[in-house]
């Protein structure tokens, strides 16, 4: 388990942070995912792919935490935002996506994970991941278009 922790702690914390945007919450989610893994191993539960299991658990725990918080709304469009504001607008638009679309988008575009790997983590078909990613991109474009002339 120590080797698993050293190998995957950074990834789990990063995945959780992409969803939660809180370092403290991300560390807690990572610890909880490993605690659940230990509990499963003690119970004799067979886990074929520990990395996928840990990531899926961290994602689910992160989503549970976001459900308890209200999501910020996008501000009204004014003019083209400054570069520093662009990232904030994007972050808010990402947080406003439906859970599965948000997770798939973050794993693909922020973590750089291949669709097949994301599918294994989420226990869905790669084509399903592609559908969620397409919908996420479409929703982000629609949410951000009023703020960026180049998107219209």
Short mmCIF file of N, CA and C in Angstrom, two decimals:
data_model
loop_
_atom_site.label_atom_id
_atom_site.label_comp_id
_atom_site.label_asym_id
_atom_site.label_seq_id
_atom_site.Cartn_x
_atom_site.Cartn_y
_atom_site.Cartn_z
N UNK A 1 0.83 -1.19 0.00
CA UNK A 1 0.00 0.00 0.00
C UNK A 1 0.88 1.26 0.00
N UNK A 2 2.01 1.21 0.69
CA UNK A 2 2.92 2.36 0.68
C UNK A 2 3.40 2.67 -0.73
N UNK A 3 3.72 1.63 -1.48
CA UNK A 3 4.17 1.84 -2.86
C UNK A 3 3.05 2.43 -3.71
N UNK A 4 1.82 1.96 -3.50
CA UNK A 4 0.68 2.53 -4.22
C UNK A 4 0.50 3.99 -3.87
N UNK A 5 0.65 4.31 -2.61
CA UNK A 5 0.48 5.70 -2.18
C UNK A 5 1.53 6.59 -2.84
N UNK A 6 2.77 6.17 -2.79
CA UNK A 6 3.84 6.96 -3.41
C UNK A 6 3.62 7.11 -4.92
N UNK A 7 3.12 6.06 -5.55
CA UNK A 7 2.95 6.08 -7.00
C UNK A 7 1.74 6.92 -7.45
N UNK A 8 0.69 6.99 -6.61
CA UNK A 8 -0.56 7.58 -7.08
C UNK A 8 -1.05 8.79 -6.29
N UNK A 9 -0.41 9.12 -5.22
CA UNK A 9 -0.87 10.23 -4.37
C UNK A 9 -0.94 11.54 -5.14
N UNK A 10 0.07 11.82 -5.92
CA UNK A 10 0.12 13.08 -6.67
C UNK A 10 -1.02 13.16 -7.70
N UNK A 11 -1.25 12.07 -8.42
CA UNK A 11 -2.33 12.04 -9.41
C UNK A 11 -3.69 12.22 -8.75
N UNK A 12 -3.93 11.49 -7.66
CA UNK A 12 -5.23 11.58 -6.98
C UNK A 12 -5.48 12.98 -6.44
N UNK A 13 -4.46 13.57 -5.83
CA UNK A 13 -4.60 14.92 -5.30
C UNK A 13 -4.86 15.91 -6.43
N UNK A 14 -4.18 15.73 -7.54
CA UNK A 14 -4.36 16.61 -8.69
C UNK A 14 -5.76 16.49 -9.28
N UNK A 15 -6.22 15.26 -9.44
CA UNK A 15 -7.57 15.03 -9.97
C UNK A 15 -8.61 15.66 -9.05
N UNK A 16 -8.46 15.44 -7.75
CA UNK A 16 -9.41 16.01 -6.79
C UNK A 16 -9.35 17.53 -6.81
N UNK A 17 -8.15 18.10 -6.92
CA UNK A 17 -8.02 19.57 -6.93
C UNK A 17 -8.70 20.16 -8.17
N UNK A 18 -8.59 19.47 -9.30
CA UNK A 18 -9.22 19.97 -10.53
C UNK A 18 -10.73 20.08 -10.37
N UNK A 19 -11.30 19.22 -9.53
CA UNK A 19 -12.75 19.25 -9.31
C UNK A 19 -13.10 20.19 -8.17
N UNK A 20 -12.32 20.16 -7.09
CA UNK A 20 -12.67 20.89 -5.87
C UNK A 20 -12.08 22.29 -5.78
N UNK A 21 -10.92 22.50 -6.42
CA UNK A 21 -10.21 23.79 -6.35
C UNK A 21 -9.85 24.16 -4.92
N UNK A 22 -9.52 23.16 -4.13
CA UNK A 22 -9.11 23.38 -2.75
C UNK A 22 -8.03 22.36 -2.41
N UNK A 23 -6.84 22.85 -2.03
CA UNK A 23 -5.73 21.96 -1.70
C UNK A 23 -6.07 21.10 -0.48
N UNK A 24 -6.67 21.70 0.52
CA UNK A 24 -7.01 20.96 1.74
C UNK A 24 -8.03 19.86 1.45
N UNK A 25 -9.10 20.21 0.74
CA UNK A 25 -10.12 19.22 0.38
C UNK A 25 -9.52 18.12 -0.49
N UNK A 26 -8.62 18.48 -1.39
CA UNK A 26 -8.00 17.50 -2.28
C UNK A 26 -7.16 16.50 -1.50
N UNK A 27 -6.41 16.98 -0.53
CA UNK A 27 -5.61 16.07 0.30
C UNK A 27 -6.52 15.14 1.10
N UNK A 28 -7.62 15.69 1.62
CA UNK A 28 -8.56 14.87 2.37
C UNK A 28 -9.19 13.79 1.50
N UNK A 29 -9.56 14.15 0.28
CA UNK A 29 -10.14 13.18 -0.65
C UNK A 29 -9.13 12.08 -0.96
N UNK A 30 -7.89 12.45 -1.20
CA UNK A 30 -6.84 11.48 -1.48
C UNK A 30 -6.69 10.51 -0.30
N UNK A 31 -6.63 11.04 0.90
CA UNK A 31 -6.50 10.19 2.09
C UNK A 31 -7.70 9.27 2.25
N UNK A 32 -8.89 9.80 2.00
CA UNK A 32 -10.11 9.00 2.12
C UNK A 32 -10.12 7.88 1.08
N UNK A 33 -9.66 8.17 -0.13
CA UNK A 33 -9.61 7.14 -1.17
C UNK A 33 -8.68 6.00 -0.75
N UNK A 34 -7.53 6.34 -0.20
CA UNK A 34 -6.60 5.30 0.26
C UNK A 34 -7.15 4.56 1.48
N UNK A 35 -7.84 5.26 2.36
CA UNK A 35 -8.45 4.60 3.52
C UNK A 35 -9.50 3.58 3.05
N UNK A 36 -10.27 3.94 2.03
CA UNK A 36 -11.27 3.02 1.49
C UNK A 36 -10.61 1.83 0.80
N UNK A 37 -9.48 2.08 0.15
CA UNK A 37 -8.75 0.98 -0.47
C UNK A 37 -8.27 0.00 0.60
N UNK A 38 -7.72 0.51 1.67
CA UNK A 38 -7.27 -0.35 2.76
C UNK A 38 -8.42 -1.16 3.34
N UNK A 39 -9.55 -0.53 3.51
CA UNK A 39 -10.72 -1.23 4.04
C UNK A 39 -11.14 -2.37 3.11
N UNK A 40 -11.12 -2.11 1.81
CA UNK A 40 -11.48 -3.15 0.84
C UNK A 40 -10.48 -4.31 0.88
N UNK A 41 -9.21 -3.97 0.96
CA UNK A 41 -8.18 -5.01 1.00
C UNK A 41 -8.30 -5.85 2.27
N UNK A 42 -8.60 -5.21 3.39
CA UNK A 42 -8.79 -5.93 4.65
C UNK A 42 -9.99 -6.87 4.58
N UNK A 43 -11.03 -6.45 3.85
CA UNK A 43 -12.23 -7.27 3.70
C UNK A 43 -12.04 -8.39 2.68
N UNK A 44 -10.92 -8.37 1.98
CA UNK A 44 -10.64 -9.40 1.00
C UNK A 44 -11.22 -9.12 -0.38
N UNK A 45 -11.63 -7.88 -0.62
CA UNK A 45 -12.17 -7.51 -1.92
C UNK A 45 -11.05 -7.47 -2.95
N UNK A 46 -11.25 -8.15 -4.06
CA UNK A 46 -10.25 -8.17 -5.13
C UNK A 46 -10.39 -6.90 -5.97
N UNK A 47 -9.29 -6.20 -6.16
CA UNK A 47 -9.28 -4.98 -6.97
C UNK A 47 -8.29 -5.22 -8.10
N UNK A 48 -8.82 -5.35 -9.33
CA UNK A 48 -7.98 -5.68 -10.49
C UNK A 48 -7.03 -4.56 -10.86
N UNK A 49 -7.51 -3.32 -10.85
CA UNK A 49 -6.71 -2.19 -11.27
C UNK A 49 -6.75 -1.12 -10.17
N UNK A 50 -5.80 -1.17 -9.23
CA UNK A 50 -5.85 -0.23 -8.10
C UNK A 50 -5.81 1.24 -8.51
N UNK A 51 -5.05 1.59 -9.56
CA UNK A 51 -5.00 2.99 -9.98
C UNK A 51 -6.37 3.47 -10.44
N UNK A 52 -7.02 2.69 -11.27
CA UNK A 52 -8.35 3.07 -11.75
C UNK A 52 -9.34 3.13 -10.59
N UNK A 53 -9.26 2.16 -9.69
CA UNK A 53 -10.16 2.13 -8.54
C UNK A 53 -9.95 3.37 -7.67
N UNK A 54 -8.69 3.71 -7.40
CA UNK A 54 -8.38 4.89 -6.58
C UNK A 54 -8.86 6.17 -7.26
N UNK A 55 -8.60 6.31 -8.55
CA UNK A 55 -9.03 7.52 -9.27
C UNK A 55 -10.54 7.64 -9.29
N UNK A 56 -11.22 6.54 -9.56
CA UNK A 56 -12.68 6.57 -9.58
C UNK A 56 -13.22 6.95 -8.20
N UNK A 57 -12.61 6.40 -7.15
CA UNK A 57 -13.03 6.73 -5.78
C UNK A 57 -12.78 8.20 -5.48
N UNK A 58 -11.61 8.71 -5.86
CA UNK A 58 -11.29 10.12 -5.61
C UNK A 58 -12.24 11.04 -6.38
N UNK A 59 -12.57 10.67 -7.60
CA UNK A 59 -13.51 11.46 -8.40
C UNK A 59 -14.88 11.47 -7.73
N UNK A 60 -15.35 10.29 -7.34
CA UNK A 60 -16.67 10.21 -6.69
C UNK A 60 -16.71 10.99 -5.39
N UNK A 61 -15.66 10.89 -4.58
CA UNK A 61 -15.60 11.65 -3.33
C UNK A 61 -15.58 13.16 -3.61
N UNK A 62 -14.86 13.56 -4.63
CA UNK A 62 -14.80 14.98 -4.98
C UNK A 62 -16.16 15.48 -5.44
N UNK A 63 -16.83 14.69 -6.25
CA UNK A 63 -18.16 15.07 -6.72
C UNK A 63 -19.13 15.19 -5.55
N UNK A 64 -19.04 14.27 -4.61
CA UNK A 64 -19.91 14.34 -3.43
C UNK A 64 -19.69 15.66 -2.68
N UNK A 65 -18.44 16.06 -2.58
CA UNK A 65 -18.15 17.33 -1.89
C UNK A 65 -18.69 18.53 -2.66
N UNK A 66 -18.60 18.49 -4.00
CA UNK A 66 -19.10 19.64 -4.77
C UNK A 66 -20.61 19.75 -4.68
N UNK A 67 -21.28 18.62 -4.51
CA UNK A 67 -22.74 18.65 -4.38
C UNK A 67 -23.17 19.42 -3.13
N UNK A 68 -22.32 19.42 -2.14
CA UNK A 68 -22.65 20.12 -0.89
C UNK A 68 -22.44 21.63 -1.00
N UNK A 69 -21.70 22.04 -2.03
CA UNK A 69 -21.40 23.46 -2.23
C UNK A 69 -22.21 23.98 -3.41
N UNK A 70 -22.52 25.26 -3.39
CA UNK A 70 -23.20 25.84 -4.55
C UNK A 70 -22.15 26.29 -5.57
N UNK A 71 -22.47 26.12 -6.83
CA UNK A 71 -21.55 26.50 -7.90
C UNK A 71 -21.69 27.98 -8.22
N UNK A 72 -20.56 28.68 -8.48
CA UNK A 72 -20.65 30.10 -8.83
C UNK A 72 -21.23 30.28 -10.22
N UNK A 73 -21.95 31.34 -10.41
CA UNK A 73 -22.51 31.66 -11.72
C UNK A 73 -21.50 32.46 -12.53
N UNK A 74 -21.59 32.36 -13.83
CA UNK A 74 -20.74 33.16 -14.70
C UNK A 74 -21.18 34.62 -14.63
N UNK A 75 -20.24 35.57 -14.60
CA UNK A 75 -20.62 36.97 -14.59
C UNK A 75 -21.22 37.38 -15.94
N UNK A 76 -21.92 38.48 -15.94
CA UNK A 76 -22.50 39.01 -17.18
C UNK A 76 -21.38 39.45 -18.12
N UNK A 77 -21.55 39.24 -19.42
CA UNK A 77 -20.51 39.65 -20.36
C UNK A 77 -20.36 41.16 -20.40
N UNK A 78 -19.13 41.60 -20.50
CA UNK A 78 -18.85 43.03 -20.64
C UNK A 78 -18.08 43.19 -21.95
N UNK A 79 -16.79 43.24 -21.84
CA UNK A 79 -15.95 43.26 -23.03
C UNK A 79 -15.03 42.05 -22.93
N UNK A 80 -14.13 41.89 -23.88
CA UNK A 80 -13.21 40.76 -23.83
C UNK A 80 -12.39 40.86 -22.55
N UNK A 81 -12.40 39.80 -21.73
CA UNK A 81 -11.72 39.86 -20.44
C UNK A 81 -10.21 39.87 -20.59
N UNK A 82 -9.56 40.38 -19.56
CA UNK A 82 -8.10 40.37 -19.49
C UNK A 82 -7.64 38.93 -19.35
N UNK A 83 -6.38 38.64 -19.72
CA UNK A 83 -5.90 37.25 -19.65
C UNK A 83 -6.07 36.61 -18.26
N UNK A 84 -5.86 37.36 -17.20
CA UNK A 84 -6.01 36.80 -15.86
C UNK A 84 -7.47 36.41 -15.59
N UNK A 85 -8.39 37.20 -16.14
CA UNK A 85 -9.81 36.92 -15.94
C UNK A 85 -10.29 35.75 -16.81
N UNK A 86 -9.58 35.50 -17.91
CA UNK A 86 -9.98 34.41 -18.81
C UNK A 86 -9.95 33.07 -18.08
N UNK A 87 -8.90 32.84 -17.31
CA UNK A 87 -8.79 31.56 -16.59
C UNK A 87 -9.91 31.43 -15.55
N UNK A 88 -10.23 32.53 -14.89
CA UNK A 88 -11.30 32.50 -13.90
C UNK A 88 -12.64 32.20 -14.57
N UNK A 89 -12.89 32.81 -15.71
CA UNK A 89 -14.12 32.53 -16.45
C UNK A 89 -14.19 31.06 -16.87
N UNK A 90 -13.07 30.55 -17.36
CA UNK A 90 -13.01 29.15 -17.77
C UNK A 90 -13.25 28.23 -16.58
N UNK A 91 -12.60 28.53 -15.46
CA UNK A 91 -12.77 27.71 -14.25
C UNK A 91 -14.24 27.69 -13.81
N UNK A 92 -14.88 28.83 -13.84
CA UNK A 92 -16.29 28.88 -13.45
C UNK A 92 -17.17 28.10 -14.41
N UNK A 93 -16.87 28.22 -15.70
CA UNK A 93 -17.65 27.48 -16.70
C UNK A 93 -17.45 25.97 -16.53
N UNK A 94 -16.23 25.56 -16.24
CA UNK A 94 -15.96 24.14 -16.01
C UNK A 94 -16.72 23.65 -14.78
N UNK A 95 -16.69 24.41 -13.71
CA UNK A 95 -17.39 24.02 -12.49
C UNK A 95 -18.90 23.93 -12.69
N UNK A 96 -19.43 24.68 -13.66
CA UNK A 96 -20.88 24.67 -13.92
C UNK A 96 -21.31 23.50 -14.80
N UNK A 97 -20.36 22.76 -15.37
CA UNK A 97 -20.71 21.60 -16.19
C UNK A 97 -21.36 20.51 -15.34
N UNK A 98 -22.20 19.68 -15.95
CA UNK A 98 -22.69 18.50 -15.22
C UNK A 98 -21.51 17.65 -14.77
N UNK A 99 -21.67 16.95 -13.68
CA UNK A 99 -20.57 16.23 -13.04
C UNK A 99 -19.74 15.37 -13.99
N UNK A 100 -20.39 14.49 -14.72
CA UNK A 100 -19.65 13.56 -15.56
C UNK A 100 -18.89 14.29 -16.65
N UNK A 101 -19.51 15.31 -17.25
CA UNK A 101 -18.83 16.10 -18.28
C UNK A 101 -17.63 16.82 -17.69
N UNK A 102 -17.78 17.38 -16.49
CA UNK A 102 -16.69 18.09 -15.83
C UNK A 102 -15.52 17.15 -15.56
N UNK A 103 -15.81 15.98 -15.04
CA UNK A 103 -14.75 15.02 -14.72
C UNK A 103 -14.02 14.59 -15.98
N UNK A 104 -14.76 14.25 -17.03
CA UNK A 104 -14.14 13.81 -18.28
C UNK A 104 -13.30 14.94 -18.87
N UNK A 105 -13.84 16.15 -18.90
CA UNK A 105 -13.10 17.29 -19.45
C UNK A 105 -11.79 17.51 -18.68
N UNK A 106 -11.87 17.50 -17.36
CA UNK A 106 -10.68 17.76 -16.54
C UNK A 106 -9.63 16.66 -16.70
N UNK A 107 -10.07 15.42 -16.71
CA UNK A 107 -9.11 14.33 -16.87
C UNK A 107 -8.44 14.39 -18.24
N UNK A 108 -9.19 14.75 -19.26
CA UNK A 108 -8.64 14.80 -20.62
C UNK A 108 -7.77 16.03 -20.85
N UNK A 109 -8.30 17.21 -20.53
CA UNK A 109 -7.61 18.44 -20.89
C UNK A 109 -6.70 19.00 -19.81
N UNK A 110 -6.95 18.70 -18.58
CA UNK A 110 -6.07 19.22 -17.52
C UNK A 110 -5.02 18.18 -17.12
N UNK A 111 -5.42 16.91 -17.12
CA UNK A 111 -4.48 15.85 -16.74
C UNK A 111 -3.84 15.19 -17.96
N UNK A 112 -4.41 15.41 -19.15
CA UNK A 112 -3.84 14.85 -20.37
C UNK A 112 -4.02 13.35 -20.51
N UNK A 113 -5.02 12.79 -19.88
CA UNK A 113 -5.23 11.35 -19.92
C UNK A 113 -5.90 10.93 -21.23
N UNK A 114 -5.52 9.78 -21.77
CA UNK A 114 -6.18 9.27 -22.98
C UNK A 114 -7.62 8.84 -22.68
N UNK A 115 -8.47 8.89 -23.69
CA UNK A 115 -9.87 8.53 -23.51
C UNK A 115 -10.05 7.11 -22.99
N UNK A 116 -9.22 6.19 -23.45
CA UNK A 116 -9.33 4.79 -23.02
C UNK A 116 -9.05 4.67 -21.52
N UNK A 117 -8.07 5.40 -21.04
CA UNK A 117 -7.74 5.38 -19.61
C UNK A 117 -8.86 6.00 -18.78
N UNK A 118 -9.42 7.09 -19.26
CA UNK A 118 -10.54 7.72 -18.57
C UNK A 118 -11.72 6.75 -18.52
N UNK A 119 -11.97 6.07 -19.61
CA UNK A 119 -13.07 5.10 -19.66
C UNK A 119 -12.87 4.00 -18.63
N UNK A 120 -11.64 3.52 -18.50
CA UNK A 120 -11.35 2.47 -17.51
C UNK A 120 -11.57 2.98 -16.09
N UNK A 121 -11.16 4.21 -15.82
CA UNK A 121 -11.34 4.79 -14.49
C UNK A 121 -12.80 4.96 -14.13
N UNK A 122 -13.59 5.37 -15.11
CA UNK A 122 -15.00 5.65 -14.85
C UNK A 122 -15.88 4.42 -15.10
N UNK A 123 -15.26 3.34 -15.58
CA UNK A 123 -15.96 2.09 -15.85
C UNK A 123 -17.09 2.29 -16.87
N UNK A 124 -16.74 2.98 -17.96
CA UNK A 124 -17.67 3.20 -19.06
C UNK A 124 -16.93 2.93 -20.37
N UNK A 125 -17.66 2.86 -21.46
CA UNK A 125 -17.06 2.64 -22.78
C UNK A 125 -16.33 3.91 -23.23
N UNK A 126 -15.25 3.75 -24.00
CA UNK A 126 -14.55 4.93 -24.53
C UNK A 126 -15.47 5.85 -25.34
N UNK A 127 -16.43 5.27 -26.05
CA UNK A 127 -17.35 6.10 -26.82
C UNK A 127 -18.19 6.99 -25.90
N UNK A 128 -18.53 6.48 -24.72
CA UNK A 128 -19.28 7.27 -23.75
C UNK A 128 -18.44 8.45 -23.26
N UNK A 129 -17.17 8.21 -23.05
CA UNK A 129 -16.26 9.29 -22.65
C UNK A 129 -16.23 10.35 -23.75
N UNK A 130 -16.16 9.90 -25.00
CA UNK A 130 -16.16 10.83 -26.13
C UNK A 130 -17.42 11.68 -26.18
N UNK A 131 -18.55 11.08 -25.90
CA UNK A 131 -19.82 11.81 -25.89
C UNK A 131 -19.80 12.87 -24.79
N UNK A 132 -19.36 12.49 -23.59
CA UNK A 132 -19.31 13.46 -22.49
C UNK A 132 -18.34 14.59 -22.78
N UNK A 133 -17.22 14.26 -23.41
CA UNK A 133 -16.24 15.28 -23.76
C UNK A 133 -16.79 16.25 -24.80
N UNK A 134 -17.46 15.72 -25.81
CA UNK A 134 -18.06 16.57 -26.84
C UNK A 134 -19.11 17.50 -26.23
N UNK A 135 -19.94 16.96 -25.38
CA UNK A 135 -20.97 17.77 -24.73
C UNK A 135 -20.35 18.84 -23.83
N UNK A 136 -19.29 18.48 -23.14
CA UNK A 136 -18.61 19.46 -22.27
C UNK A 136 -18.04 20.60 -23.10
N UNK A 137 -17.39 20.27 -24.20
CA UNK A 137 -16.81 21.31 -25.06
C UNK A 137 -17.88 22.21 -25.65
N UNK A 138 -18.98 21.62 -26.05
CA UNK A 138 -20.10 22.39 -26.60
C UNK A 138 -20.66 23.33 -25.52
N UNK A 139 -20.83 22.83 -24.31
CA UNK A 139 -21.37 23.65 -23.22
C UNK A 139 -20.40 24.77 -22.84
N UNK A 140 -19.11 24.47 -22.82
CA UNK A 140 -18.12 25.50 -22.50
C UNK A 140 -18.10 26.60 -23.57
N UNK A 141 -18.18 26.19 -24.82
CA UNK A 141 -18.20 27.17 -25.90
C UNK A 141 -19.42 28.08 -25.76
N UNK A 142 -20.57 27.50 -25.45
CA UNK A 142 -21.80 28.29 -25.30
C UNK A 142 -21.71 29.22 -24.09
N UNK A 143 -21.14 28.74 -23.00
CA UNK A 143 -21.04 29.55 -21.78
C UNK A 143 -20.03 30.69 -21.94
N UNK A 144 -18.99 30.45 -22.70
CA UNK A 144 -17.91 31.44 -22.82
C UNK A 144 -18.06 32.37 -24.02
N UNK A 145 -18.88 31.99 -25.00
CA UNK A 145 -19.03 32.79 -26.21
C UNK A 145 -19.39 34.25 -25.94
N UNK A 146 -20.28 34.55 -24.99
CA UNK A 146 -20.60 35.96 -24.75
C UNK A 146 -19.41 36.79 -24.25
N UNK A 147 -18.39 36.11 -23.75
CA UNK A 147 -17.23 36.79 -23.18
C UNK A 147 -16.07 36.92 -24.17
N UNK A 148 -16.12 36.16 -25.25
CA UNK A 148 -15.02 36.13 -26.20
C UNK A 148 -15.56 36.25 -27.62
N UNK A 149 -15.20 37.29 -28.30
CA UNK A 149 -15.67 37.50 -29.67
C UNK A 149 -15.21 36.38 -30.60
N UNK A 150 -14.01 35.83 -30.34
CA UNK A 150 -13.49 34.79 -31.23
C UNK A 150 -14.26 33.48 -31.15
N UNK A 151 -15.13 33.30 -30.17
CA UNK A 151 -15.94 32.09 -30.07
C UNK A 151 -17.29 32.19 -30.77
N UNK A 152 -17.67 33.39 -31.17
CA UNK A 152 -18.99 33.57 -31.80
C UNK A 152 -18.92 33.44 -33.29
#
